[in-house]
Amino acid sequence: MKRVFLTGKFLAFALIMIAVFCFGQSESIIRATEDWPTYIDPAVGSDFSDCIAIVNLYDSLVFPNADGSVGPHLATHWDVTPDGLTWTFYLRQGVKFHSGNELTAEDVVFSVERLLTMGEGFAYMFEPFIDEVVALDPYTVQFKMKKPYGPFLSTLVRLYILEKDLVLQHLDSGPYGEFGDYGRKWLLEHDAGSGPYMVEEVKMEEYVLTKKFDDWWGGWEPNAPEYFKEMATADPVTIRTLVAKKELEITDELQPMESYEAMAKMPGVEVVRFVPGGMNLNLMLHTRKPPTDDVHFRRALAYAVDYKTIANIIFPGSLVARGPVPQTLPGHDSSIQPWEFNLDKAREELKKSKYYGQLDEYPLTLSWCAEVPEEEKIALMLQANFARIGVKLEITKKPFGSMIADAQNMETTPNCSLVFVAAHYMEAGGMLTTRYHSQSTGTWEQCEWLLNPEIDQMIEDALSTIDTEERFNKYHAIQQKLVELCPTIWLIDRAETRAYQASYVSWFVADLVHQGKKIALPLGYGLYAHDMKVFPEKK
Amino acid sequence: MRDSTVAIDISARSAYAERLKRAWYRFSRSKLSLLGLLMVASIIFIAIFAPVVTPYPEHAGAFVDFGNTMHPPSLEHPFGTDAMGRDILTRCFFAFRGALIMGIVVLAIVVPIGTAVGLFGGYFEGKWFSTIVMRVTDVFLAIPPLVLALAIAALLKPTLTNSMIAVCISWWPWYARLVYGMTVSVRNEPFVKAVELTGMNRFKIMFSEILPNHLGPILTKMTLDMGWVILTGASLSFVGLGEQPPTPALGTMVSDGAKYLPTYWWISVFPALMIVIIILSFNLLGDGIREMLTSGE
């Protein structure tokens, strides 16, 4: 009898626990989707998926505003010497890491050194410029620069601060001497941050579940989500089903337009569309592989693209690209005209190419990203248009992971790669560096293998220029030079489309869209869960 | 016992004609077999004359028409149009070509190889050669054909040829095992022993005395396999390992349409239906052939 009673109690307890767990999650959670891999280590991750998780888990010295400017965050204020070589940041006091320990200047120094030593993720932004970082006192940190760095403040939104002691407790064997693997293995599934959310669970290839950090220094508004979950699925049928069942609050931006149309008809669901601060779709052309190593051949292809169909029908709301830098990004050269769709001009350029007359011997290869179904439409359209000028295009659908692997090697990179690229910080210089500086070859962000010392030098020179106007003029010159070299066919400045549960979620991005305001947030910040609200009772 | 040998004897033409007549009678007794034959003939006809019988032959190549996407089935487009504005009926009919080529080429390769391996293995049963060959066969048989084909196709560049190679590698053991079993069962029969006593060459014994007894079951299995080989090919193209765009492939079409289900159901459903029809046709035909060959014994 006692056993039955105990069993009954146990069952009741289990049921309550299950109910609490399930209710707890469904009560106040924002679930968003994005494609895997998601590297939550701020010294490793840099793509859209990584950034969404990182901005929620970690704090940076400064924080981006929706208009593209930056404001204080961990640093309350800062000084810079007139020569631009010494920056001093004064840290907010009483900021706690998720472990409960206080964030100090030592942690900032450690985070910078870790990033620069590992040399991945956003390290490229700082490595050529930062000479030394010193903690002057627990709340003051000083950056000494090798050379002036114009957009330094804008780039600091990408410098995330980790807790030194916690990382040091979790070192594994690795290539970094006394620091072993610098905590890389542990940070794959854990965080060492002070951000508004902390890792609850990471299930590889499935999701990153984070929980609200109640002691976050910035405080909380009522109805802020208790949980934020980034889910690794992009399958359109799954996404639509989840949205219909109200098990997904904000979709990714990779869905077919037909899917968004279907979701817009679901009760309580709203589809928002906006041109974010700097994302463009590129047809990257391998400049070291025949026949795309010929500039005339590349220009011929550029004339054989129907840009308006891409901007108006395939990705509605987008702008036809005008050069390598998105038009919404500060530093864009507005004098650059878009390429026109003109098959006669394409044929003329083709005649000037050294491959003219032997086009059959040089079929082009193109990879498109399996996670973005709409890219197939562009690929097939290019195939049809290129065929009209006698160029054969072989299309391959590749998972993003395979495209990353292919891009690592000059031989395996295809002639053409359809790739979306987003600005890591809100200035043209960042995008020009990740896209065309020789240091970014071998990554998915530069499948062109441009390796042009003149462009490298121009980019470095521009970045070292402190005066904004002068720096922007230098960015303009780089863009004009790139248009001349035509290493890429810049297709569109992409409008981002997402569906969200407007009936019970308040999402600041949707509010800005409704108010008709400009949205120039760096990658990932559109899903900053701290600034969202959930009203489960309205479900 | 040596029925088939008699049937192919040139000196007995009238008897051969008589046998054909009887075979056709046995085959045509089943309406389903006739239906299968008719359907297979239609599929082959459509595949060969696809550019003539389809309404929009240009839609099978590099073609897009974004003003005409996602139209539901209508008189103009009986199977509707897809996300690129292409006529699905046209693309299905053109996809028959790849499907049939897949089936025919794969069987043309695996049947001779599997048969030869099975014949040698069976005739020399107990010898080291037979043991090695049949254990290798068993290893291949242990892995499901689709899984093996997927693994091989994933290693190669995705093309129709490579997917055929992948299916071939996964399919020959089934014929080897079939022929091996039948060869073992007849190798000690008096007629084999008798010709061995005459000193006839062993290869000749295998191919002219033993093999003709197996032709019926091999033919039946071939017809029944045709559908399954095509299905395996479609499965490979479903996951992107077969024919590459813009060439239409039924598996790819099903996969492309799946992301628009259930709203735009026609993009997936009609190509899937075509796969069902192809497999059904060959199975009905195969059943008829089996009926014809077995009820005559």
Short mmCIF file of N, CA and C in Angstrom, two decimals, chain A residues 302-372:
data_model
loop_
_atom_site.label_atom_id
_atom_site.label_comp_id
_atom_site.label_asym_id
_atom_site.label_seq_id
_atom_site.Cartn_x
_atom_site.Cartn_y
_atom_site.Cartn_z
N ALA A 302 28.04 39.38 -66.77
CA ALA A 302 27.33 40.43 -66.01
C ALA A 302 26.22 41.05 -66.85
N TYR A 303 26.44 41.13 -68.16
CA TYR A 303 25.40 41.69 -69.04
C TYR A 303 24.28 40.68 -69.32
N ALA A 304 24.51 39.42 -68.96
CA ALA A 304 23.52 38.39 -69.31
C ALA A 304 22.66 38.00 -68.11
N VAL A 305 22.56 38.91 -67.14
CA VAL A 305 21.76 38.62 -65.94
C VAL A 305 20.54 39.55 -65.90
N ASP A 306 19.39 38.93 -65.66
CA ASP A 306 18.15 39.72 -65.60
C ASP A 306 17.95 40.20 -64.15
N TYR A 307 18.58 41.33 -63.83
CA TYR A 307 18.60 41.82 -62.44
C TYR A 307 17.21 42.16 -61.91
N LYS A 308 16.40 42.74 -62.80
CA LYS A 308 15.10 43.21 -62.31
C LYS A 308 14.21 42.05 -61.89
N THR A 309 14.28 40.94 -62.62
CA THR A 309 13.48 39.77 -62.23
C THR A 309 13.90 39.28 -60.85
N ILE A 310 15.21 39.29 -60.59
CA ILE A 310 15.69 38.82 -59.28
C ILE A 310 15.18 39.76 -58.18
N ALA A 311 15.30 41.06 -58.44
CA ALA A 311 14.94 42.04 -57.39
C ALA A 311 13.43 42.15 -57.20
N ASN A 312 12.66 41.95 -58.27
CA ASN A 312 11.23 42.18 -58.15
C ASN A 312 10.41 40.92 -57.96
N ILE A 313 10.87 39.81 -58.53
CA ILE A 313 10.04 38.60 -58.47
C ILE A 313 10.63 37.54 -57.54
N ILE A 314 11.93 37.29 -57.65
CA ILE A 314 12.48 36.20 -56.84
C ILE A 314 12.69 36.66 -55.39
N PHE A 315 13.27 37.83 -55.22
CA PHE A 315 13.41 38.39 -53.87
C PHE A 315 12.72 39.76 -53.83
N PRO A 316 11.38 39.76 -53.82
CA PRO A 316 10.65 41.02 -53.93
C PRO A 316 11.04 42.00 -52.82
N GLY A 317 11.07 43.27 -53.21
CA GLY A 317 11.42 44.30 -52.24
C GLY A 317 12.90 44.61 -52.22
N SER A 318 13.70 43.80 -52.92
CA SER A 318 15.14 44.04 -52.93
C SER A 318 15.50 45.14 -53.93
N LEU A 319 16.71 45.64 -53.81
CA LEU A 319 17.18 46.67 -54.74
C LEU A 319 18.19 46.04 -55.68
N VAL A 320 18.16 46.44 -56.96
CA VAL A 320 19.19 45.97 -57.89
C VAL A 320 20.52 46.54 -57.40
N ALA A 321 21.52 45.68 -57.28
CA ALA A 321 22.78 46.10 -56.66
C ALA A 321 23.49 47.16 -57.49
N ARG A 322 24.17 48.05 -56.78
CA ARG A 322 25.00 49.05 -57.45
C ARG A 322 26.40 48.93 -56.88
N GLY A 323 27.11 47.95 -57.41
CA GLY A 323 28.49 47.74 -56.97
C GLY A 323 28.60 46.82 -55.79
N PRO A 324 29.84 46.68 -55.30
CA PRO A 324 30.13 45.68 -54.28
C PRO A 324 29.56 45.98 -52.90
N VAL A 325 29.25 47.24 -52.63
CA VAL A 325 28.80 47.61 -51.29
C VAL A 325 27.29 47.88 -51.33
N PRO A 326 26.53 47.29 -50.40
CA PRO A 326 25.09 47.55 -50.38
C PRO A 326 24.79 49.04 -50.22
N GLN A 327 23.73 49.47 -50.86
CA GLN A 327 23.42 50.91 -50.90
C GLN A 327 23.08 51.49 -49.54
N THR A 328 22.65 50.63 -48.61
CA THR A 328 22.26 51.13 -47.30
C THR A 328 23.47 51.24 -46.36
N LEU A 329 24.61 50.78 -46.79
CA LEU A 329 25.78 50.76 -45.91
C LEU A 329 26.56 52.06 -46.05
N PRO A 330 26.88 52.73 -44.92
CA PRO A 330 27.67 53.95 -45.03
C PRO A 330 28.99 53.69 -45.76
N GLY A 331 29.29 54.56 -46.72
CA GLY A 331 30.51 54.38 -47.50
C GLY A 331 30.25 53.87 -48.91
N HIS A 332 28.96 53.60 -49.21
CA HIS A 332 28.63 53.14 -50.57
C HIS A 332 28.82 54.28 -51.56
N ASP A 333 29.31 53.96 -52.75
CA ASP A 333 29.51 54.96 -53.78
C ASP A 333 28.26 55.05 -54.66
N SER A 334 27.50 56.11 -54.45
CA SER A 334 26.21 56.20 -55.15
C SER A 334 26.38 56.56 -56.63
N SER A 335 27.61 56.87 -57.06
CA SER A 335 27.80 57.18 -58.48
C SER A 335 27.85 55.90 -59.33
N ILE A 336 27.97 54.76 -58.69
CA ILE A 336 28.05 53.50 -59.45
C ILE A 336 26.66 53.12 -59.96
N GLN A 337 26.58 52.85 -61.25
CA GLN A 337 25.32 52.47 -61.86
C GLN A 337 25.18 50.95 -61.86
N PRO A 338 23.93 50.46 -61.78
CA PRO A 338 23.79 48.99 -61.83
C PRO A 338 24.13 48.45 -63.22
N TRP A 339 24.52 47.17 -63.27
CA TRP A 339 24.72 46.53 -64.56
C TRP A 339 23.37 46.42 -65.25
N GLU A 340 23.38 46.47 -66.58
CA GLU A 340 22.11 46.29 -67.28
C GLU A 340 22.05 44.90 -67.92
N PHE A 341 20.82 44.45 -68.14
CA PHE A 341 20.61 43.16 -68.80
C PHE A 341 20.56 43.43 -70.29
N ASN A 342 21.64 43.12 -70.99
CA ASN A 342 21.73 43.45 -72.40
C ASN A 342 22.55 42.37 -73.12
N LEU A 343 21.86 41.47 -73.77
CA LEU A 343 22.55 40.33 -74.37
C LEU A 343 23.46 40.74 -75.53
N ASP A 344 23.12 41.83 -76.22
CA ASP A 344 24.00 42.28 -77.31
C ASP A 344 25.36 42.71 -76.75
N LYS A 345 25.30 43.48 -75.66
CA LYS A 345 26.56 43.89 -75.04
C LYS A 345 27.32 42.67 -74.51
N ALA A 346 26.55 41.70 -74.01
CA ALA A 346 27.19 40.47 -73.51
C ALA A 346 27.96 39.78 -74.64
N ARG A 347 27.33 39.71 -75.79
CA ARG A 347 28.00 39.04 -76.93
C ARG A 347 29.24 39.82 -77.36
N GLU A 348 29.13 41.15 -77.33
CA GLU A 348 30.30 41.99 -77.70
C GLU A 348 31.48 41.71 -76.77
N GLU A 349 31.18 41.68 -75.47
CA GLU A 349 32.25 41.41 -74.50
C GLU A 349 32.83 40.01 -74.71
N LEU A 350 31.93 39.09 -75.02
CA LEU A 350 32.37 37.70 -75.22
C LEU A 350 33.35 37.59 -76.38
N LYS A 351 33.10 38.40 -77.41
CA LYS A 351 33.99 38.37 -78.58
C LYS A 351 35.39 38.84 -78.21
N LYS A 352 35.46 39.74 -77.22
CA LYS A 352 36.78 40.24 -76.81
C LYS A 352 37.51 39.23 -75.92
N SER A 353 36.78 38.24 -75.45
CA SER A 353 37.38 37.28 -74.51
C SER A 353 38.27 36.28 -75.26
N LYS A 354 39.31 35.83 -74.58
CA LYS A 354 40.22 34.88 -75.23
C LYS A 354 39.57 33.51 -75.39
N TYR A 355 38.44 33.30 -74.75
CA TYR A 355 37.79 32.00 -74.87
C TYR A 355 36.73 31.99 -75.96
N TYR A 356 36.58 33.12 -76.65
CA TYR A 356 35.57 33.19 -77.70
C TYR A 356 35.91 32.19 -78.81
N GLY A 357 34.92 31.46 -79.26
CA GLY A 357 35.17 30.48 -80.31
C GLY A 357 35.44 29.09 -79.75
N GLN A 358 35.69 29.02 -78.49
CA GLN A 358 35.92 27.69 -77.89
C GLN A 358 35.11 27.55 -76.59
N LEU A 359 33.94 28.18 -76.60
CA LEU A 359 33.13 28.19 -75.38
C LEU A 359 32.69 26.79 -74.96
N ASP A 360 32.48 25.91 -75.95
CA ASP A 360 32.03 24.56 -75.62
C ASP A 360 33.04 23.81 -74.76
N GLU A 361 34.30 24.20 -74.91
CA GLU A 361 35.34 23.50 -74.13
C GLU A 361 35.40 23.99 -72.69
N TYR A 362 34.72 25.10 -72.42
CA TYR A 362 34.81 25.67 -71.07
C TYR A 362 33.43 25.85 -70.42
N PRO A 363 32.78 24.75 -70.09
CA PRO A 363 31.50 24.92 -69.39
C PRO A 363 31.75 25.49 -67.99
N LEU A 364 30.84 26.32 -67.56
CA LEU A 364 30.98 26.94 -66.23
C LEU A 364 30.34 26.05 -65.17
N THR A 365 30.92 26.06 -63.98
CA THR A 365 30.29 25.35 -62.87
C THR A 365 29.71 26.38 -61.91
N LEU A 366 28.54 26.08 -61.38
CA LEU A 366 27.91 26.99 -60.42
C LEU A 366 27.38 26.20 -59.23
N SER A 367 27.67 26.66 -58.03
CA SER A 367 27.09 26.06 -56.83
C SER A 367 26.10 27.03 -56.23
N TRP A 368 24.95 26.51 -55.82
CA TRP A 368 24.01 27.34 -55.06
C TRP A 368 23.70 26.63 -53.75
N CYS A 369 23.27 27.43 -52.80
CA CYS A 369 23.16 26.96 -51.42
C CYS A 369 21.84 26.22 -51.20
N ALA A 370 21.94 24.95 -50.84
CA ALA A 370 20.74 24.12 -50.69
C ALA A 370 19.75 24.68 -49.66
N GLU A 371 20.27 25.44 -48.69
CA GLU A 371 19.40 25.96 -47.63
C GLU A 371 18.57 27.15 -48.10
N VAL A 372 18.88 27.70 -49.27
CA VAL A 372 18.12 28.86 -49.78
C VAL A 372 17.44 28.45 -51.09
#
